[in-house]
Each structure stands twice: as C-alpha cells, then as structure tokens.
Short mmCIF file of C-alpha atoms in Angstrom, two decimals:
data_model
loop_
_atom_site.label_atom_id
_atom_site.label_comp_id
_atom_site.label_asym_id
_atom_site.label_seq_id
_atom_site.Cartn_x
_atom_site.Cartn_y
_atom_site.Cartn_z
CA UNK J 1 112.78 113.37 117.90
CA UNK J 2 115.70 111.80 119.85
CA UNK J 3 116.29 110.81 123.48
CA UNK J 4 119.57 111.61 124.84
CA UNK J 5 119.49 108.91 127.15
CA UNK J 6 117.99 105.67 128.24
CA UNK J 7 116.77 104.43 131.56
CA UNK J 8 118.49 100.98 132.23
CA UNK J 9 116.24 99.55 134.78
CA UNK J 10 113.88 96.50 134.43
CA UNK J 11 111.28 97.29 136.79
CA UNK J 12 108.95 100.28 136.24
CA UNK J 13 109.29 103.32 139.06
CA UNK J 14 106.56 104.37 140.93
CA UNK J 15 106.14 107.84 139.47
CA UNK J 16 106.62 109.47 136.06
CA UNK J 17 107.78 113.06 136.23
CA UNK J 18 107.16 115.12 133.30
CA UNK J 19 109.05 118.48 132.92
CA UNK J 20 108.34 120.24 129.76
CA UNK J 21 111.02 122.81 129.03
CA UNK J 22 111.34 125.68 126.99
CA UNK J 23 113.79 128.54 127.11
CA UNK J 24 114.30 127.91 131.10
CA UNK J 25 118.07 127.67 131.42
CA UNK J 26 117.85 130.11 134.38
CA UNK J 27 115.58 128.02 136.46
CA UNK J 28 115.50 124.36 134.85
CA UNK J 29 118.52 123.22 137.03
CA UNK J 30 116.84 124.11 140.47
CA UNK J 31 113.84 122.56 139.34
CA UNK J 32 115.64 119.10 138.73
CA UNK J 33 117.59 119.37 141.79
CA UNK J 34 114.08 119.73 143.62
CA UNK J 35 113.22 116.32 141.99
CA UNK J 36 116.45 114.80 143.00
CA UNK J 37 115.76 115.58 146.50
CA UNK J 38 112.70 113.75 146.90
CA UNK J 39 112.33 111.66 149.87
CA UNK J 40 110.43 109.24 147.76
CA UNK J 41 112.95 108.12 145.25
CA UNK J 42 111.20 105.42 142.99
CA UNK J 43 110.87 107.92 140.02
CA UNK J 44 111.72 108.56 136.64
CA UNK J 45 111.93 112.13 135.19
CA UNK J 46 111.22 112.73 131.48
CA UNK J 47 112.50 116.37 130.49
CA UNK J 48 111.16 117.49 126.99
CA UNK J 49 112.87 119.99 125.49
CA UNK J 50 110.35 121.92 123.33
CA UNK J 51 112.82 123.39 120.53
CA UNK J 52 114.60 125.64 123.18
CA UNK J 53 117.19 128.08 121.44
CA UNK J 54 119.15 128.65 124.68
CA UNK J 55 121.19 126.44 127.02
CA UNK J 56 118.10 124.48 128.31
CA UNK J 57 119.11 121.29 126.71
CA UNK J 58 122.85 121.55 127.58
CA UNK J 59 121.68 122.22 131.42
CA UNK J 60 119.56 119.15 131.36
CA UNK J 61 122.11 117.17 129.88
CA UNK J 62 124.51 117.48 132.78
CA UNK J 63 121.65 115.94 134.86
CA UNK J 64 120.92 113.20 132.52
CA UNK J 65 124.56 112.29 132.36
CA UNK J 66 124.81 112.09 136.29
CA UNK J 67 121.42 110.38 137.01
CA UNK J 68 119.97 107.31 135.43
CA UNK J 69 116.52 108.13 136.35
CA UNK J 70 116.47 111.20 134.33
CA UNK J 71 115.77 111.30 130.28
CA UNK J 72 115.87 114.34 127.98
CA UNK J 73 113.50 114.10 125.15
CA UNK J 74 114.00 116.97 122.49
CA UNK J 75 111.41 117.93 119.74
CA UNK J 76 110.65 120.96 117.60
CA UNK J 77 108.76 123.55 119.33
CA UNK J 78 105.29 122.49 119.57
CA UNK J 79 104.05 124.21 122.54
CA UNK J 80 103.25 123.00 126.17
CA UNK J 81 100.63 120.64 125.76
CA UNK J 82 102.71 118.80 123.10
CA UNK J 83 105.55 118.81 125.24
CA UNK J 84 103.69 117.29 128.20
CA UNK J 85 102.07 114.66 125.68
CA UNK J 86 105.43 113.56 124.43
CA UNK J 87 106.54 113.08 127.81
CA UNK J 88 103.23 110.67 128.43
CA UNK J 89 104.14 108.80 125.16
CA UNK J 90 107.89 108.40 126.24
CA UNK J 91 107.12 107.46 129.80
CA UNK J 92 108.03 103.79 130.81
CA UNK J 93 105.01 101.46 130.56
CA UNK J 94 103.56 100.17 133.82
CA UNK J 95 104.06 103.21 135.93
CA UNK J 96 101.21 103.61 138.12
CA UNK J 97 101.26 107.44 138.64
CA UNK J 98 102.42 110.65 136.71
CA UNK J 99 103.19 113.80 137.61
CA UNK J 100 103.52 117.13 135.85
CA UNK J 101 106.23 119.49 137.10
CA UNK J 102 106.75 123.06 135.18
CA UNK J 103 110.39 123.62 134.45
CA UNK J 104 110.58 127.06 136.43
CA UNK J 105 108.68 125.54 139.69
CA UNK J 106 110.05 123.63 142.73
CA UNK J 107 108.94 120.63 144.84
CA UNK J 108 109.20 120.45 148.46
CA UNK J 109 111.37 117.38 149.35
CA UNK J 110 108.22 115.32 150.70
CA UNK J 111 105.99 116.12 147.90
CA UNK J 112 105.94 112.92 145.80
CA UNK J 113 105.94 111.00 149.32
CA UNK J 114 102.98 112.72 150.44
CA UNK J 115 101.11 112.69 147.20
CA UNK J 116 101.76 108.86 146.68
CA UNK J 117 100.76 108.10 150.20
CA UNK J 118 97.28 109.78 149.66
CA UNK J 119 96.54 108.11 146.65
CA UNK J 120 97.70 104.61 147.65
CA UNK J 121 95.28 105.11 150.66
CA UNK J 122 92.37 105.83 148.43
CA UNK J 123 92.03 103.60 145.69
CA UNK J 124 88.71 105.45 144.29
CA UNK J 125 90.70 108.79 143.76
CA UNK J 126 91.82 109.59 140.22
CA UNK J 127 94.76 111.61 141.77
CA UNK J 128 95.70 113.77 144.74
CA UNK J 129 96.99 117.49 145.38
CA UNK J 130 98.29 119.57 148.02
CA UNK J 131 99.41 123.30 148.37
CA UNK J 132 101.68 125.74 146.78
CA UNK J 133 103.42 128.85 147.90
CA UNK J 134 104.79 131.73 145.52
CA UNK J 135 108.55 132.46 144.90
CA UNK J 136 110.16 135.29 142.99
CA UNK J 137 112.75 135.08 139.93
CA UNK J 138 115.51 134.27 142.66
CA UNK J 139 113.89 131.76 144.44
CA UNK J 140 112.82 133.84 147.76
CA UNK J 141 109.32 133.25 149.04
CA UNK J 142 106.72 136.07 148.46
CA UNK J 143 103.36 136.69 149.89
CA UNK J 144 103.17 133.79 152.33
CA UNK J 145 99.82 131.97 152.47
CA UNK J 146 98.60 133.99 149.77
CA UNK J 147 98.57 131.35 147.10
CA UNK J 148 97.33 128.70 149.58
CA UNK J 149 94.44 130.64 150.59
CA UNK J 150 93.25 131.14 146.79
CA UNK J 151 93.83 127.33 146.39
CA UNK J 152 91.61 126.85 149.50
CA UNK J 153 88.70 129.32 148.48
CA UNK J 154 86.94 126.45 146.67
CA UNK J 155 83.34 126.72 145.20
CA UNK J 156 80.97 124.08 143.66
CA UNK J 157 78.07 124.20 140.95
CA UNK J 158 75.00 122.88 142.15
CA UNK J 159 71.57 122.98 140.78
CA UNK J 160 70.71 126.49 141.91
CA UNK J 161 74.11 128.33 141.99
CA UNK J 162 77.67 128.26 143.22
CA UNK J 163 78.39 127.15 146.96
CA UNK J 164 81.42 127.24 149.21
CA UNK J 165 83.16 124.06 149.57
CA UNK J 166 85.48 122.99 152.56
CA UNK J 167 89.00 122.47 151.48
CA UNK J 168 89.16 119.15 152.97
CA UNK J 169 86.38 117.78 150.61
CA UNK J 170 87.33 115.75 147.81
CA UNK J 171 87.50 117.85 144.52
CA UNK J 172 84.93 116.97 142.00
CA UNK J 173 83.81 117.87 138.36
CA UNK J 174 81.36 120.52 139.76
CA UNK J 175 84.25 122.16 141.68
CA UNK J 176 86.68 122.31 138.44
CA UNK J 177 84.05 123.84 136.28
CA UNK J 178 83.90 126.80 138.41
CA UNK J 179 87.78 126.87 138.81
CA UNK J 180 89.98 124.40 140.60
CA UNK J 181 92.92 124.36 143.14
CA UNK J 182 95.01 122.30 141.11
CA UNK J 183 97.65 124.92 140.10
CA UNK J 184 100.40 125.10 139.43
CA UNK J 185 100.53 121.52 137.97
CA UNK J 186 103.31 120.76 140.71
CA UNK J 187 100.80 120.27 143.10
CA UNK J 188 99.21 117.17 141.58
CA UNK J 189 99.77 113.59 141.22
CA UNK J 190 97.83 111.32 138.61
CA UNK J 191 96.52 107.71 138.43
CA UNK J 192 98.16 106.81 135.21
CA UNK J 193 95.32 104.16 134.24
CA UNK J 194 92.91 107.11 134.39
CA UNK J 195 95.32 109.47 132.46
CA UNK J 196 95.27 107.19 129.64
CA UNK J 197 91.48 106.95 129.60
CA UNK J 198 91.04 110.65 129.00
CA UNK J 199 93.52 111.08 126.54
CA UNK J 200 96.28 113.89 126.08
CA UNK J 201 96.52 117.53 126.64
CA UNK J 202 94.60 119.65 124.19
CA UNK J 203 97.08 121.54 121.94
CA UNK J 204 94.14 123.86 120.80
CA UNK J 205 94.24 125.59 124.20
CA UNK J 206 97.21 127.80 124.54
CA UNK J 207 96.32 128.07 128.23
CA UNK J 208 94.35 126.31 130.75
CA UNK J 209 95.20 122.98 128.98
CA UNK J 210 95.85 121.69 132.70
CA UNK J 211 92.53 122.71 134.01
CA UNK J 212 90.95 120.93 130.70
CA UNK J 213 92.89 117.91 131.59
CA UNK J 214 91.68 117.81 135.37
CA UNK J 215 88.38 118.43 134.33
CA UNK J 216 88.43 115.41 131.97
CA UNK J 217 90.10 113.32 134.82
CA UNK J 218 87.11 114.30 137.22
CA UNK J 219 84.54 112.47 135.24
CA UNK J 220 86.11 109.41 136.32
CA UNK J 221 86.34 110.30 139.94
CA UNK J 222 87.66 112.66 142.36
CA UNK J 223 90.91 114.36 143.51
CA UNK J 224 91.96 113.63 146.96
CA UNK J 225 93.20 116.93 148.64
CA UNK J 226 95.96 116.80 151.27
CA UNK J 227 96.67 119.62 153.63
CA UNK J 228 100.38 119.98 152.99
CA UNK J 229 102.51 122.44 151.27
CA UNK J 230 103.99 120.33 148.34
CA UNK J 231 105.42 122.99 145.90
CA UNK J 232 106.83 126.34 145.10
CA UNK J 233 105.18 128.34 142.36
CA UNK J 234 107.69 130.68 140.73
CA UNK J 235 106.46 134.25 139.54
CA UNK J 236 108.09 135.84 136.51
CA UNK J 237 107.78 138.05 133.57
CA UNK J 238 108.05 135.17 130.98
CA UNK J 239 105.02 133.10 132.28
CA UNK J 240 102.37 132.10 130.06
CA UNK J 241 99.54 133.36 132.32
CA UNK J 242 101.21 136.98 131.88
CA UNK J 243 99.52 136.70 128.47
CA UNK J 244 95.97 138.05 129.67
CA UNK J 245 94.01 137.98 126.25
CA UNK J 246 95.13 134.51 125.61
CA UNK J 247 94.15 133.32 129.05
CA UNK J 248 90.34 134.59 128.64
CA UNK J 249 90.36 133.32 125.23
CA UNK J 250 91.27 129.80 126.57
CA UNK J 251 89.04 130.25 129.92
CA UNK J 252 85.95 130.85 127.69
CA UNK J 253 86.80 128.21 124.93
CA UNK J 254 87.32 125.63 127.61
CA UNK J 255 83.80 126.22 129.12
CA UNK J 256 82.36 125.85 125.68
CA UNK J 257 84.52 122.70 125.01
CA UNK J 258 83.46 121.11 128.43
CA UNK J 259 79.85 121.96 127.88
CA UNK J 260 79.88 120.13 124.35
CA UNK J 261 81.39 116.90 125.68
CA UNK J 262 79.02 113.83 124.46
CA UNK J 263 80.25 112.04 127.78
CA UNK J 264 78.68 114.74 130.46
CA UNK J 265 75.82 113.61 132.55
CA UNK J 266 73.04 116.13 132.33
CA UNK J 267 74.24 117.22 136.05
CA UNK J 268 77.43 118.01 134.49
CA UNK J 269 76.19 119.70 131.71
CA UNK J 270 74.09 121.64 133.88
CA UNK J 271 76.95 122.52 136.28
CA UNK J 272 78.88 123.94 133.60
CA UNK J 273 76.01 126.28 132.35
CA UNK J 274 75.62 127.30 136.02
CA UNK J 275 79.27 128.31 136.35
CA UNK J 276 79.18 130.20 133.20
CA UNK J 277 76.29 132.28 133.89
CA UNK J 278 77.65 133.18 137.40
CA UNK J 279 80.69 134.39 135.57
CA UNK J 280 78.47 136.54 133.13
CA UNK J 281 76.71 137.98 135.94
CA UNK J 282 80.06 139.31 137.30
CA UNK J 283 81.28 140.60 134.28
CA UNK J 284 78.18 142.32 133.73
CA UNK J 285 78.24 143.84 137.27
CA UNK J 286 81.87 144.86 136.72
CA UNK J 287 81.17 146.24 133.30
CA UNK J 288 78.33 148.42 134.88
CA UNK J 289 80.53 149.93 137.34
CA UNK J 290 82.83 150.99 134.71
CA UNK J 291 80.17 152.33 132.49
CA UNK J 292 78.78 154.40 135.33
CA UNK J 293 82.50 156.02 136.16
CA UNK J 294 82.79 156.56 132.61
CA UNK J 295 79.74 158.32 132.33
CA UNK J 296 80.55 160.76 135.49
CA UNK J 297 84.14 161.30 134.25
CA UNK J 298 82.44 162.19 130.62
CA UNK J 299 84.88 159.83 128.80
CA UNK J 300 82.49 159.24 125.67
CA UNK J 301 84.31 156.85 123.75
CA UNK J 302 84.91 154.39 126.50
CA UNK J 303 81.21 155.00 127.49
CA UNK J 304 80.03 153.91 124.13
CA UNK J 305 82.42 150.78 124.17
CA UNK J 306 81.13 149.81 127.54
CA UNK J 307 77.61 150.17 126.34
CA UNK J 308 78.48 147.77 123.70
CA UNK J 309 80.03 145.21 125.96
CA UNK J 310 77.15 145.38 128.38
CA UNK J 311 74.65 144.54 125.70
CA UNK J 312 76.83 141.68 124.34
CA UNK J 313 77.52 140.30 127.84
CA UNK J 314 73.37 140.51 128.45
CA UNK J 315 72.78 139.03 125.07
CA UNK J 316 75.10 135.95 126.21
CA UNK J 317 73.64 135.61 129.44
CA UNK J 318 70.16 134.93 127.74
CA UNK J 319 71.49 131.72 126.20
CA UNK J 320 71.13 128.45 127.37
CA UNK J 321 74.71 127.36 126.74
CA UNK J 322 78.17 128.98 126.88
CA UNK J 323 78.81 131.07 123.53
CA UNK J 324 81.51 130.03 121.02
CA UNK J 325 84.69 132.15 121.45
CA UNK J 326 85.14 134.88 119.02
CA UNK J 327 87.45 137.91 118.83
CA UNK J 328 84.88 140.30 120.20
CA UNK J 329 84.77 137.70 123.10
CA UNK J 330 88.41 138.30 123.71
CA UNK J 331 88.19 141.92 123.48
CA UNK J 332 85.29 141.80 126.19
CA UNK J 333 87.50 140.19 128.80
CA UNK J 334 90.78 142.03 128.47
CA UNK J 335 88.72 145.36 128.28
CA UNK J 336 86.81 144.52 131.47
CA UNK J 337 90.18 142.75 133.00
CA UNK J 338 88.78 139.56 133.49
CA UNK J 339 88.91 137.51 136.77
CA UNK J 340 88.02 134.04 137.83
CA UNK J 341 84.82 133.54 139.69
#
C-alpha cells in the first residue's frame, strides 16, 4: 500500500472524509468536487482506490496534486469494507469526526457544516444524519421526495412489536434493527472516539456493512437527525444494491450477527428478535399470496416450490432466535422478492 500524497498540516482537521473508490472513473471527479465545495472547509479527504483497473486513480491523482487536503491511498482489491477500514487507519490522529462518502454520490454544499453543527450541539450523540435525494447517472434529480420519504418512515422495535417513530426523534438501536434511515453513507457524520470503540467495518458482509456499523455505534448512544437535505444518492446499474441475492443474504446474516453479540442488553436482544419476527410474518404473507396465485393459474412447479418455502418460513418463525443463513435462505428471499420491513 502506498500513499501518493501527504498532508503537510500540523493541526488535525475537524473531519476525516473517507471515499472508497473502485472503477468509478465516470463519477469520482464530481464526488470530489462536492467535497471541495463544502462551506465547512476544515477537512481532510482520503480516497482509497481499491484496486481499480480503470482510470479512477489517475482522476483522483489530479485532485490530490491540486489540493493538499486530499490524499490517495492505493491497495489491492479487498472490497468496500476493507477500503473504508484502510481509510480509517490512514486518517490523521485526533480528528474528532469522520464521514463516509461513496465515490458515486454527492454532498450538498452545506452538508458538513450542518452535520458538524448538530454533533457539536449534542455531546451525547454518537453521530448525526440528514436526508438524501436521488439522481441518475448523469446527475439529474429523479423522483423528488421519494428517498426522503423512505428515510422518514421510521419504525422502532419495542417489547410487543413494531411502532412508528417520528422523524425528529433520535435514532436508536431499536430503530436500526428494524431498518434505519442512515443511507446512503453520505448522509451521516460519526464521532471518531466512538468509531474507535466499535471497530472496523465487517468484511464478511458483502452488503449492509454500513448498517452493521451504525447498529454497533448505536449501542453507545443515539444518532441526531437533522431536517435537512445533505446528499445526492446516485442510481446506476453498477451499484452493489442491484445484487439482490447478495443483499438479502447480508440482511439475514446481519440479523443473526446482531442477535449473537455478547454486548447486547436483554432489551436489545429482544428488539432483534421482534424485528426479525415481523420480517418473517411479512415473508409468510407474501409467500401465501404467491402460493394462491400459482394454484389459481395451475402453475404446479411454482406451487410446490412455494409450499416448500412457506414450510421453511413457518419453521423459522417458531424459533426463538434468527436462524443462521444458508443457501436455502438466500433462495427464499430471491424467490419472494424480499423487501425491507
């Protein structure tokens, strides 16, 4: 691993911005320009090229040469989690806040200013987050308000089930085990001393490693929401979330991992089980609907497969803990067209 530039400043900046980059020569320049355009200018930006075989590193090198706040770190292709972990290791010691910006997304000009202001006004918060809107491959806005509405539709696991949560309430562990509003990573800012407590991103999770990270952070405190648009979330064919089988495998693996953690309180472990049971009920309902439709259409191969799926789901729902993830488990979610709850 080599660093192509060094930051010569003596004082630590206020924010370390970590940008993992892999085959993003089309998008990374616009992403880095959105960092440079920030109204809060006391930051460093570490771009970790994760073994790209296109011109990603060359594009980044141009920014590094012109802006001493930026550094390029190159490594072999190890995946998104390891790229972020490398960025954390290479960040300047003593920086109080860290942000993760994917190399195809963009920040609004006042994103860091707003997020830093929220964290500095609430010392008990482990992080802060705002809202994102969608853009297409060319950077044009699409479906205005859609993504923000999904982020705002928050739910919380309690002792008896799932309840709605106001978007203005702090984001807690019991919310994140249902499914949290902290996506894409660009919407959040995190307190570095808590990041150091929870450790690195989990490379075993091929997707949702960010949700796992936020869930572990939330064991130490809450995230402060701000009612402000801070990021643009780019939609294109190369995104990891387009890989549906891998996504749902990671989703269920994360539930099991969260439940197994020895640092859970009894309430936290119960919250994981409640959120998982609600997921199972919705999967069973969807499976039953598909089963009825396949019988009415006399689609007997699909009928027998759906009967098997329903039986597996029912058996899992009777357990007192989320099941371990198997290849059959992946098949169930892909076949049912899984959705978050």
